[in-house]
Coordinates of C-alpha atoms in Angstrom, one line a residue:
M1 CA -82.3 -160.1 204.2
S2 CA -79.4 -162.1 202.5
D3 CA -75.9 -162.0 203.8
D4 CA -74.7 -160.2 200.6
T5 CA -77.4 -157.5 201.3
Q6 CA -76.2 -157.1 204.8
F7 CA -72.6 -156.8 203.8
S8 CA -73.5 -154.3 201.1
E9 CA -75.3 -152.2 203.7
L10 CA -72.4 -152.4 206.1
A11 CA -69.7 -151.5 203.6
A12 CA -71.3 -148.4 202.1
I13 CA -68.9 -145.6 201.9
K14 CA -69.9 -142.2 203.2
E15 CA -68.3 -139.0 201.6
S16 CA -66.2 -137.1 204.1
K17 CA -66.7 -133.2 204.3
R18 CA -63.3 -132.6 206.4
L19 CA -60.0 -131.3 204.6
S20 CA -57.2 -133.8 205.0
S21 CA -54.3 -133.0 207.3
V22 CA -51.9 -134.0 204.4
W23 CA -52.6 -130.5 202.8
L24 CA -51.5 -128.6 206.0
V25 CA -47.8 -128.9 205.0
P26 CA -48.0 -127.2 201.5
I27 CA -50.3 -124.7 202.8
I28 CA -47.9 -123.8 205.8
A29 CA -45.1 -123.7 203.3
L30 CA -47.1 -121.4 201.0
G31 CA -47.8 -119.1 203.8
I32 CA -44.3 -118.9 205.0
G33 CA -43.3 -118.2 201.4
L34 CA -45.9 -115.5 201.1
W35 CA -44.7 -114.1 204.5
F36 CA -41.1 -114.1 203.2
V37 CA -42.2 -112.3 200.0
Y38 CA -44.1 -109.7 201.9
Y39 CA -41.3 -109.2 204.3
Q40 CA -38.8 -109.0 201.5
L41 CA -40.9 -106.5 199.6
S42 CA -41.8 -104.5 202.7
N43 CA -38.1 -104.3 204.0
Q44 CA -36.6 -103.9 200.4
G45 CA -34.9 -100.4 199.8
P46 CA -35.1 -98.4 196.6
V47 CA -33.4 -99.2 193.4
I48 CA -31.0 -96.5 192.3
T49 CA -28.6 -95.8 189.3
I50 CA -25.0 -94.5 189.5
A51 CA -22.9 -93.2 186.7
F52 CA -19.2 -93.9 186.7
E53 CA -16.4 -93.3 184.4
N54 CA -15.6 -97.0 184.3
A55 CA -16.4 -100.1 186.0
E56 CA -13.0 -101.3 186.9
G57 CA -13.1 -103.8 189.8
L58 CA -16.9 -103.9 189.9
E59 CA -19.0 -107.1 189.6
A60 CA -22.7 -107.6 189.3
G61 CA -24.1 -109.6 192.3
K62 CA -20.9 -109.2 194.2
T63 CA -19.8 -105.5 194.7
K64 CA -21.3 -104.0 197.8
I65 CA -22.3 -100.5 198.6
K66 CA -21.0 -99.3 202.0
A67 CA -21.5 -96.5 204.4
R68 CA -19.3 -96.1 207.4
E69 CA -18.2 -99.7 206.5
V70 CA -21.8 -101.0 206.8
D71 CA -23.3 -103.0 203.9
I72 CA -26.3 -101.0 202.8
G73 CA -26.7 -102.1 199.0
L74 CA -25.6 -104.5 196.3
V75 CA -24.7 -103.9 192.7
K76 CA -27.4 -105.7 190.5
N77 CA -26.6 -104.7 186.9
I78 CA -23.7 -103.0 185.0
K79 CA -24.1 -101.6 181.5
L80 CA -22.6 -99.0 179.3
N81 CA -24.5 -95.6 179.1
D82 CA -26.2 -94.4 175.9
D83 CA -23.2 -92.2 174.6
L84 CA -20.6 -94.9 175.5
S85 CA -18.9 -92.3 177.6
G86 CA -19.1 -94.2 180.9
V87 CA -21.1 -97.0 182.7
V88 CA -24.3 -97.1 184.6
I89 CA -24.8 -99.4 187.4
T90 CA -28.1 -100.6 189.0
A91 CA -28.0 -101.1 192.8
Q92 CA -30.5 -102.4 195.3
M93 CA -30.2 -100.4 198.5
S94 CA -31.5 -101.5 201.9
K95 CA -34.5 -100.0 203.6
E96 CA -32.6 -98.0 206.0
A97 CA -30.6 -96.3 203.2
E98 CA -33.9 -94.7 201.8
T99 CA -33.6 -91.6 203.9
M100 CA -30.0 -91.2 203.1
L101 CA -30.4 -90.9 199.3
T102 CA -30.7 -87.2 198.7
E103 CA -29.3 -84.8 196.2
N104 CA -26.2 -84.2 198.3
T105 CA -25.3 -87.9 198.7
E106 CA -22.1 -89.0 197.0
F107 CA -20.6 -92.3 195.7
W108 CA -17.1 -93.3 194.7
I109 CA -15.1 -96.5 194.2
V110 CA -12.7 -97.5 197.0
T111 CA -9.4 -98.9 195.9
P112 CA -6.0 -98.8 197.4
R113 CA -4.6 -95.3 197.3
I114 CA -1.2 -94.0 198.5
S115 CA -0.6 -90.2 198.7
L116 CA 1.1 -87.6 200.7
S117 CA -2.0 -87.4 202.7
G118 CA -1.9 -91.0 203.7
V119 CA -2.7 -94.5 202.8
S120 CA -6.3 -95.7 202.4
G121 CA -8.4 -98.6 201.0
M122 CA -5.8 -101.3 201.8
S123 CA -8.5 -103.7 202.9
T124 CA -9.7 -103.9 199.3
L125 CA -6.5 -105.8 198.4
L126 CA -8.2 -109.0 199.7
S127 CA -12.0 -108.2 199.4
G128 CA -11.9 -106.3 196.1
P129 CA -13.1 -102.8 195.6
Y130 CA -16.4 -101.7 196.9
I131 CA -18.6 -98.4 196.4
N132 CA -18.5 -96.2 199.2
M133 CA -21.5 -93.9 200.1
E134 CA -21.2 -90.5 201.8
P135 CA -24.8 -90.1 203.1
S136 CA -26.6 -86.8 203.6
L137 CA -29.9 -85.9 205.1
E138 CA -30.1 -82.5 203.5
G139 CA -31.9 -81.9 200.1
D140 CA -34.6 -83.7 198.2
S141 CA -34.7 -87.5 197.6
E142 CA -32.9 -88.7 194.6
S143 CA -32.5 -92.0 192.8
D144 CA -29.9 -91.2 190.0
F145 CA -26.5 -90.3 190.9
I146 CA -23.2 -89.4 189.3
A147 CA -20.2 -90.8 191.2
R148 CA -17.0 -88.9 192.0
S149 CA -13.8 -89.9 190.2
E150 CA -11.9 -89.6 193.5
P151 CA -12.8 -89.7 197.1
P152 CA -13.5 -86.3 198.9
V153 CA -10.6 -84.9 200.8
T154 CA -13.1 -83.9 203.7
P155 CA -15.8 -86.2 204.7
I156 CA -19.2 -84.7 204.4
G157 CA -20.6 -83.4 207.7
T158 CA -17.1 -82.6 209.2
P159 CA -17.4 -79.4 211.3
G160 CA -15.6 -76.5 209.8
L161 CA -15.8 -73.8 206.9
H162 CA -15.7 -74.2 203.2
I163 CA -14.0 -71.1 201.4
T164 CA -12.8 -70.4 197.9
L165 CA -9.2 -69.1 197.1
N166 CA -8.1 -67.8 193.8
S167 CA -4.8 -67.1 192.2
N168 CA -3.5 -65.8 188.9
D169 CA 0.2 -66.4 189.7
E170 CA 2.3 -69.2 188.5
F171 CA 2.3 -71.5 191.5
A172 CA -0.5 -74.0 191.5
Y173 CA -1.9 -76.4 194.1
E174 CA -3.4 -80.0 194.2
K175 CA -6.1 -81.7 196.1
G176 CA -4.9 -82.5 199.5
D177 CA -2.3 -79.7 199.8
A178 CA -2.3 -78.4 203.3
V179 CA -3.5 -75.1 204.8
V180 CA -1.2 -74.2 207.6
Y181 CA -1.6 -71.8 210.5
K182 CA 1.5 -71.2 212.8
G183 CA 2.9 -74.7 211.7
L184 CA -0.2 -76.6 212.3
K185 CA -2.2 -78.2 209.6
V186 CA -5.8 -76.9 209.8
G187 CA -7.3 -77.5 206.3
E188 CA -6.9 -78.9 202.9
F189 CA -7.5 -78.2 199.2
E190 CA -10.5 -80.1 198.0
D191 CA -11.3 -79.1 194.4
I192 CA -9.7 -77.2 191.6
Y193 CA -11.4 -75.2 188.9
F194 CA -9.8 -73.0 186.2
N195 CA -12.2 -70.3 184.8
L196 CA -11.3 -69.9 181.2
E197 CA -12.8 -66.6 180.8
E198 CA -11.2 -64.9 183.8
R199 CA -8.0 -67.1 183.4
V200 CA -8.0 -67.5 187.2
V201 CA -7.7 -70.7 189.1
Y202 CA -10.3 -71.2 191.9
Y203 CA -9.6 -73.6 194.9
N204 CA -12.2 -75.0 197.1
V205 CA -10.7 -75.2 200.6
F206 CA -12.1 -76.6 203.8
I207 CA -10.8 -75.3 207.2
E208 CA -11.4 -77.7 210.1
A209 CA -13.1 -76.7 213.3
P210 CA -12.3 -74.9 215.5
Y211 CA -9.6 -73.2 213.4
H212 CA -12.4 -72.0 211.0
Q213 CA -13.2 -69.3 213.8
L214 CA -10.0 -67.6 212.8
I215 CA -11.2 -66.7 209.3
T216 CA -12.3 -63.0 209.3
K217 CA -13.0 -60.4 206.6
N218 CA -9.4 -59.0 207.1
T219 CA -7.8 -62.5 206.9
R220 CA -5.1 -62.8 204.2
F221 CA -3.7 -66.0 202.6
W222 CA -0.3 -66.3 201.2
N223 CA 1.9 -69.1 199.8
V224 CA 4.4 -71.1 201.9
S225 CA 5.4 -73.7 199.5
G226 CA 8.7 -75.1 199.8
I227 CA 11.5 -73.0 201.1
N228 CA 11.7 -69.3 200.6
F229 CA 15.2 -67.6 200.6
E230 CA 15.5 -63.9 201.1
L231 CA 18.7 -62.1 200.9
G232 CA 18.4 -58.7 202.6
A233 CA 20.3 -56.0 204.6
N234 CA 20.1 -58.2 207.7
G235 CA 21.5 -61.3 206.1
L236 CA 19.9 -64.5 204.7
E237 CA 16.5 -65.1 205.9
V238 CA 14.8 -68.6 205.5
Q239 CA 10.9 -69.0 205.6
T240 CA 9.3 -72.4 205.7
G241 CA 5.6 -73.5 206.4
S242 CA 5.8 -77.0 207.8
V243 CA 7.4 -80.3 206.9
E244 CA 4.5 -81.1 204.7
T245 CA 4.7 -78.0 202.7
L246 CA 8.4 -78.8 202.1
L247 CA 7.4 -81.7 200.1
T248 CA 4.3 -80.2 198.4
N249 CA 2.6 -76.9 198.4
G250 CA 0.6 -75.1 200.9
V251 CA -0.8 -71.8 202.2
T252 CA -1.0 -70.1 205.3
F253 CA -3.1 -67.2 206.6
G254 CA -3.3 -64.3 209.3
V255 CA -4.5 -60.7 209.8
P256 CA -1.8 -58.2 208.8
E257 CA -0.2 -56.3 211.7
G258 CA -1.9 -53.1 212.4
M259 CA -5.3 -54.3 211.2
S260 CA -8.3 -55.2 213.2
L261 CA -9.4 -58.8 213.2
G262 CA -12.7 -57.9 211.4
E263 CA -16.0 -59.7 211.3
R264 CA -15.9 -63.5 211.4
I265 CA -16.9 -65.4 208.2
T266 CA -19.7 -68.0 208.8
E267 CA -20.3 -69.0 205.1
R268 CA -18.4 -69.5 201.9
D269 CA -16.4 -66.3 200.9
Y270 CA -13.6 -65.7 198.5
F271 CA -9.9 -64.8 199.2
D272 CA -6.8 -64.1 197.2
I273 CA -3.5 -66.0 197.6
Y274 CA -0.5 -63.5 197.7
P275 CA 3.0 -64.7 196.8
D276 CA 4.4 -64.0 200.3
H277 CA 3.6 -62.5 203.7
Q278 CA 5.0 -59.2 202.7
A279 CA 2.7 -58.9 199.7
A280 CA -0.4 -60.0 201.9
S281 CA 0.6 -57.4 204.5
D282 CA 0.9 -54.6 201.8
Q283 CA -2.8 -55.1 200.7
R284 CA -4.0 -53.3 203.8
Y285 CA -2.9 -50.1 202.2
K286 CA -5.8 -49.6 199.7
R287 CA -5.2 -45.9 198.7
G288 CA -2.2 -44.1 197.1
V289 CA -1.1 -41.0 195.6
K290 CA 0.7 -41.4 192.2
F291 CA 3.7 -39.5 191.3
A292 CA 6.1 -39.8 188.1
L293 CA 9.7 -39.9 188.0
M294 CA 11.6 -39.3 184.7
I295 CA 14.7 -41.3 185.0
E296 CA 17.8 -40.7 182.6
D297 CA 19.8 -43.5 183.9
T298 CA 19.2 -47.1 183.5
V299 CA 16.3 -48.9 185.2
R300 CA 17.8 -52.4 185.0
G301 CA 17.0 -54.1 188.3
L302 CA 14.0 -51.9 189.1
K303 CA 10.7 -54.0 189.2
V304 CA 7.0 -53.3 189.7
G305 CA 6.3 -53.5 193.4
A306 CA 9.8 -52.2 194.4
P307 CA 9.6 -50.2 197.6
V308 CA 9.7 -46.4 197.8
E309 CA 11.7 -45.4 201.0
Y310 CA 12.1 -42.1 202.8
R311 CA 15.2 -42.3 204.9
G312 CA 15.0 -46.1 205.3
L313 CA 11.3 -46.1 205.9
V314 CA 8.9 -47.7 203.2
I315 CA 6.3 -45.1 202.2
G316 CA 5.1 -46.7 198.9
Q317 CA 5.9 -48.8 195.9
V318 CA 6.6 -48.7 192.2
V319 CA 3.4 -49.4 190.2
D320 CA 4.6 -49.0 186.6
I321 CA 7.8 -48.6 184.5
N322 CA 7.6 -47.1 181.2
P323 CA 3.8 -47.3 180.6
E324 CA 2.8 -48.8 177.2
F325 CA 0.3 -46.1 176.7
Y326 CA 3.1 -43.3 176.8
S327 CA 3.6 -42.3 173.2
Q328 CA 4.9 -38.8 173.5
Q329 CA 8.4 -39.9 172.6
I330 CA 10.2 -43.0 171.0
I331 CA 12.5 -45.0 173.2
L332 CA 15.5 -44.4 170.7
D333 CA 14.9 -40.6 170.5
E334 CA 17.8 -38.6 171.9
G335 CA 17.3 -37.4 175.4
Y336 CA 14.5 -39.9 176.1
S337 CA 13.7 -40.2 179.8
I338 CA 11.9 -43.4 181.1
P339 CA 8.8 -42.6 183.2
V340 CA 8.5 -44.6 186.4
I341 CA 5.2 -44.3 188.3
I342 CA 5.4 -44.6 192.0
E343 CA 2.6 -44.5 194.7
I344 CA 3.0 -43.0 198.1
Q345 CA 0.4 -44.7 200.4
P346 CA -1.2 -42.5 203.1
G347 CA -1.4 -45.4 205.5
R348 CA 2.4 -45.8 205.5
V349 CA 3.1 -42.1 206.5
Q350 CA 0.7 -42.1 209.6
Q351 CA -2.3 -40.9 207.7
P352 CA -5.8 -42.1 207.3
D353 CA -6.5 -44.4 204.5
T354 CA -9.1 -42.1 203.1
D355 CA -9.7 -39.4 200.6
E356 CA -8.7 -36.8 203.2
G357 CA -5.3 -38.7 203.8
V358 CA -4.7 -38.8 200.0
E359 CA -5.3 -35.2 199.5
F360 CA -2.9 -34.3 202.5
V361 CA -0.3 -36.5 201.1
K362 CA -0.5 -35.0 197.7
Q363 CA -0.4 -31.4 198.8
Q364 CA 2.4 -32.0 201.3
T365 CA 4.6 -33.8 198.7
L366 CA 4.0 -30.9 196.3
H367 CA 5.1 -28.4 198.9
W368 CA 8.2 -30.4 199.6
I369 CA 9.3 -30.4 195.9
H370 CA 9.8 -26.7 196.2
R371 CA 11.9 -27.3 199.3
G372 CA 14.2 -30.0 197.6
F373 CA 12.3 -33.2 197.6
R374 CA 14.0 -35.3 195.2
A375 CA 14.0 -39.1 194.0
T376 CA 16.9 -41.3 193.1
L377 CA 17.4 -44.9 192.2
E378 CA 19.4 -46.8 194.9
T379 CA 20.9 -50.3 194.9
G380 CA 19.1 -52.6 197.4
N381 CA 21.2 -55.7 196.9
L382 CA 24.6 -55.8 195.5
L383 CA 24.4 -59.5 194.7
T384 CA 21.0 -59.4 192.8
G385 CA 21.3 -55.7 191.5
A386 CA 17.9 -55.0 192.7
L387 CA 16.9 -51.2 192.7
Y388 CA 14.5 -49.2 194.9
V389 CA 13.3 -45.7 194.8
D390 CA 14.7 -43.3 197.6
V391 CA 13.2 -40.0 198.1
D392 CA 14.7 -37.3 200.5
I393 CA 15.0 -33.5 200.9
Y394 CA 18.2 -31.8 199.5
P395 CA 17.9 -28.1 200.7
E396 CA 20.9 -27.3 198.3
M397 CA 18.7 -28.1 195.3
T398 CA 17.5 -25.1 193.3
P399 CA 13.7 -25.1 193.6
P400 CA 11.9 -25.6 190.2
E401 CA 9.8 -22.7 188.9
T402 CA 6.9 -25.0 188.1
I403 CA 6.1 -28.6 188.8
E404 CA 6.1 -30.7 185.7
S405 CA 3.5 -33.3 185.0
F406 CA 3.5 -36.7 183.1
M407 CA 0.0 -37.6 181.8
D408 CA -1.6 -35.5 184.5
I409 CA 0.6 -37.0 187.0
P410 CA 3.0 -34.7 189.1
V411 CA 6.6 -35.2 188.5
I412 CA 9.2 -35.6 191.4
P413 CA 12.6 -34.4 190.0
S414 CA 15.1 -37.0 190.2
I415 CA 18.9 -37.0 190.6
P416 CA 21.5 -39.6 189.6
E417 CA 22.0 -42.6 191.8
E418 CA 24.9 -42.8 194.2
F419 CA 27.0 -44.9 191.8
G420 CA 26.0 -42.7 189.0
Q421 CA 27.3 -39.7 190.7
I422 CA 30.5 -41.5 191.5
A423 CA 30.8 -42.5 187.9
E424 CA 30.0 -38.9 186.8
K425 CA 32.9 -37.6 189.1
M426 CA 35.2 -40.3 187.8
N427 CA 34.4 -39.2 184.3
Q428 CA 35.2 -35.5 185.1
I429 CA 38.6 -36.6 186.7
L430 CA 39.4 -38.8 183.7
N431 CA 38.5 -35.9 181.4
K432 CA 40.8 -33.6 183.3
I433 CA 43.5 -36.2 183.1
N434 CA 43.0 -36.4 179.5
H435 CA 43.4 -32.7 179.0
M436 CA 46.8 -32.7 180.8
P437 CA 50.0 -32.3 178.7
L438 CA 51.1 -35.8 179.6
D439 CA 53.8 -36.0 176.9
D440 CA 55.6 -32.8 178.3
I441 CA 55.1 -34.1 181.9
G442 CA 56.7 -37.4 180.7
K443 CA 59.6 -35.7 179.2
N444 CA 60.3 -33.5 182.2
T445 CA 60.0 -36.6 184.3
N446 CA 62.4 -38.5 182.3
H447 CA 64.9 -35.6 182.6
M448 CA 64.4 -35.3 186.3
L449 CA 64.9 -39.1 186.8
K450 CA 68.0 -38.8 184.8
Q451 CA 69.3 -36.0 187.1
F452 CA 68.3 -38.1 190.1
S453 CA 70.3 -40.9 188.8
D454 CA 73.4 -38.9 188.2
T455 CA 73.2 -37.4 191.6
A456 CA 72.7 -40.8 193.0
R457 CA 75.8 -42.1 191.3
S458 CA 77.7 -38.9 192.5
I459 CA 76.6 -39.6 196.1
K460 CA 77.6 -43.3 195.7
A461 CA 81.1 -42.4 194.7
S462 CA 81.5 -39.8 197.5
S463 CA 80.1 -42.3 200.0
D464 CA 82.8 -44.9 198.7
N465 CA 85.6 -42.3 199.3
A466 CA 84.4 -41.3 202.6
D467 CA 84.2 -44.9 203.7
K468 CA 87.7 -45.5 202.8
L469 CA 88.8 -42.4 204.7
I470 CA 86.9 -43.0 207.7
I471 CA 88.2 -46.7 207.8
A472 CA 91.9 -45.6 207.6
E473 CA 91.5 -43.0 210.3
M474 CA 89.8 -45.4 212.6
S475 CA 92.6 -47.8 212.1
R476 CA 95.2 -45.2 213.2
T477 CA 93.1 -44.2 216.2
L478 CA 93.0 -47.8 217.5
V479 CA 96.7 -48.1 217.1
E480 CA 97.2 -45.1 219.4
V481 CA 94.8 -46.3 221.9
N482 CA 96.5 -49.7 222.1
R483 CA 99.9 -48.0 222.6
L484 CA 98.4 -45.8 225.5
L485 CA 96.8 -48.8 227.2
S486 CA 100.2 -50.7 227.0
D487 CA 102.0 -47.9 228.8
Y488 CA 99.5 -48.5 231.8
Q489 CA 99.9 -52.2 231.9
Q490 CA 101.3 -53.6 235.3
G491 CA 105.1 -53.6 235.4
S492 CA 105.4 -50.7 233.0
V493 CA 107.3 -47.5 234.0
T494 CA 104.2 -45.4 233.9
N495 CA 102.4 -47.9 236.2
T496 CA 105.4 -47.9 238.7
E497 CA 105.4 -44.0 238.8
I498 CA 101.8 -44.0 239.5
N499 CA 102.0 -46.4 242.4
R500 CA 105.0 -44.4 243.8
T501 CA 102.9 -41.2 243.6
M502 CA 99.9 -42.8 245.3
K503 CA 102.2 -43.9 248.2
S504 CA 103.5 -40.4 248.6
V505 CA 100.0 -38.9 248.7
Q506 CA 98.9 -41.4 251.4
Q507 CA 102.1 -40.6 253.6
L508 CA 101.2 -36.7 253.3
L509 CA 97.6 -37.5 254.4
G510 CA 99.0 -39.4 257.4
D511 CA 101.2 -36.4 258.5
L512 CA 98.3 -34.0 258.1
Q513 CA 95.8 -35.9 260.1
P514 CA 96.8 -34.3 263.6
L515 CA 96.6 -30.8 262.2
I516 CA 93.2 -31.6 260.8
K517 CA 91.9 -32.9 264.1
Q518 CA 93.2 -29.7 265.7
L519 CA 91.4 -27.6 263.3
N520 CA 88.3 -29.5 263.9
R521 CA 88.5 -28.8 267.8
A522 CA 89.5 -25.2 267.4
P523 CA 89.4 -23.6 264.0
N524 CA 91.2 -20.5 265.5
S525 CA 94.1 -22.3 267.0
L526 CA 96.3 -21.4 263.9
V527 CA 95.8 -17.6 264.7
F528 CA 95.5 -17.5 268.5
P529 CA 97.6 -19.7 270.7
P530 CA 95.6 -22.1 272.8
A531 CA 95.4 -21.4 276.6
E532 CA 97.7 -23.5 278.7
S533 CA 95.6 -25.8 280.8
P534 CA 97.0 -27.4 283.8
E535 CA 98.0 -30.7 283.7
V536 CA 95.8 -33.1 285.6
E537 CA 97.7 -35.4 287.7
P538 CA 95.9 -38.6 288.4
K539 CA 95.2 -39.2 292.1
G540 CA 94.2 -42.2 294.0
H541 CA 90.8 -42.8 295.6
Q542 CA 90.6 -41.0 299.0
Q543 CA 89.3 -43.0 302.1

C-alpha cells in the first residue's frame, strides 16, 4: 500500500451525530424568553376601558392607575369616543386587580384640589395626575367603566349609613357640606339630584359610624346654615351650628322632645329638611282640628305657620289665609271679612294624637264657643309687626244663637285686637270731641280769661298799694323801737332809776331775812309768842 493510500485512509472524516455546544446559548436564551412571555401572560391582568369627560393631564404609557397609593395599572391608549362627548382610555391592569374590578368599582382623576373640606392631591404637582381606583369586592365582574367627574366625598367601605334628605325650600347644599350633631361633624353631603317632575332637591348624605346609630324613625333634620337671629319676648336669641356651618351650609338632627326614640334605621331611608328646630319639632303633631276666623281688621303681619295661643300656650297654628278657592265674596265688596283657617292640635292640649283626640277637641271647642270662646289677632313683635292668633274665654260675651261655618269649617267668633280696641275708643272720644260746641266754649273761655286778666291787674294794683302802706308803717315802728332802746342804754335816766330800784329791793330782802328764818323754825310765832327758854350758861369741864 502506498503512502498516499495510507494517508487517505488515516484522514478520512467521520460524520458526527452529537449537537454542538454552540447552540446551547441561543436555545437557553429562547427558553428564558419563552418563560418570560409565559410569566408575563400568566401574571398579566385584564384590559379595561374607562370613559372620562376629558383626558386633561393623562398620557398613554405614563399615567398610572393606583389604589391606596399602590400601582395596579397603566394607561395604554387614549381616544375620543364615538359621539365625541368624551374620551375612552384603555388600561392594562395587574393580576391582583382582577378581583377588584366589579360593577361597584369607581375611578376618577386625582389632581390638586382645595376646598372647605381640606386640601388633596398635592403630590401630583410634581408627579402629574393619576387615576385613582376605589376597589369593591361586591357585585359582578366588569371591564367597562364610567369615571366620576369628582372624587367621592366618602371612601367606599367607610362604616356608617347612607340616607337621602330632601327639601323644597330655598336653601341649598353642596357636596362636602357638613352634618352636625351637638357641634360635632358626623357626616357630609355626597351627591345632589334635582327631580324636575317633583321639583324637589334630593341629597345623598353619609353618616359616619358610630353616629349612624343615632338615626331612627323619629329623627328630624333641620337647617343650621350660618347664623340664625330670633327676636322674641325673651330678647335676642342667636343660634349657630358649628364653625364650619358658619362659612358654608349644614344640617343637624335630633328627636323632638316628648317623642320616643323610635326604631333604628339600618338601610337607606328618606328624611325632610326643616327650616329650623321649631319647625322640625312641630312635625310631631300629625293631627289637628280646623276652625275658621272671619277677620274684619287687617291681617298684615299674619303668616301661615303663625302660632295659635291660649293664655300664652301654643295650641295650634295658622294653616291658610284667605283661601284661593273661597269665591263667595269679592275682596272689594263692602263688609268683606277675610277668612283665616287655624288648626288646633290635640297633642298640644294634652290629648292623644288620634281620631278620638281630634273629636274631643272639636266638641270641647264648640262647647266653649257658647261660653264666650273668642279669637283675636295680637301683635307678637313690635319691631317686625308679626301677628299671632290669641284665643280665650270672655264670659261677658253674648253667646251666639248658632255656630256659623265657612266651607263646612266651624267659625270661632273674633273680636278686634287690643290696638284695634284702643283705636276704636280713641275714635269714639274724637267723635264726642267733634260734636262739642267748641266755638261757644272758646268764646266763653276767652271772656273768662279776660275777666281773670282784669282781676289780676286789680290784685296787682292793690298789692302795690298794700306794699307801700306796710313799708311806711314798719319804718315808723322801727323808729319807736330805736327810741325805746336808747332810753335803756347805760348812763340814761331810765337805766339809773332801774339800778336804784334794784338796790332798794336788795336791801329790803336783807332786812326780811331774820323774819323768814323765824317763820321757817316756827310758823306760829307771829300769833303765839315763843316760850322763854332759860339761857344756857357755858360751864367748864368738871373734874
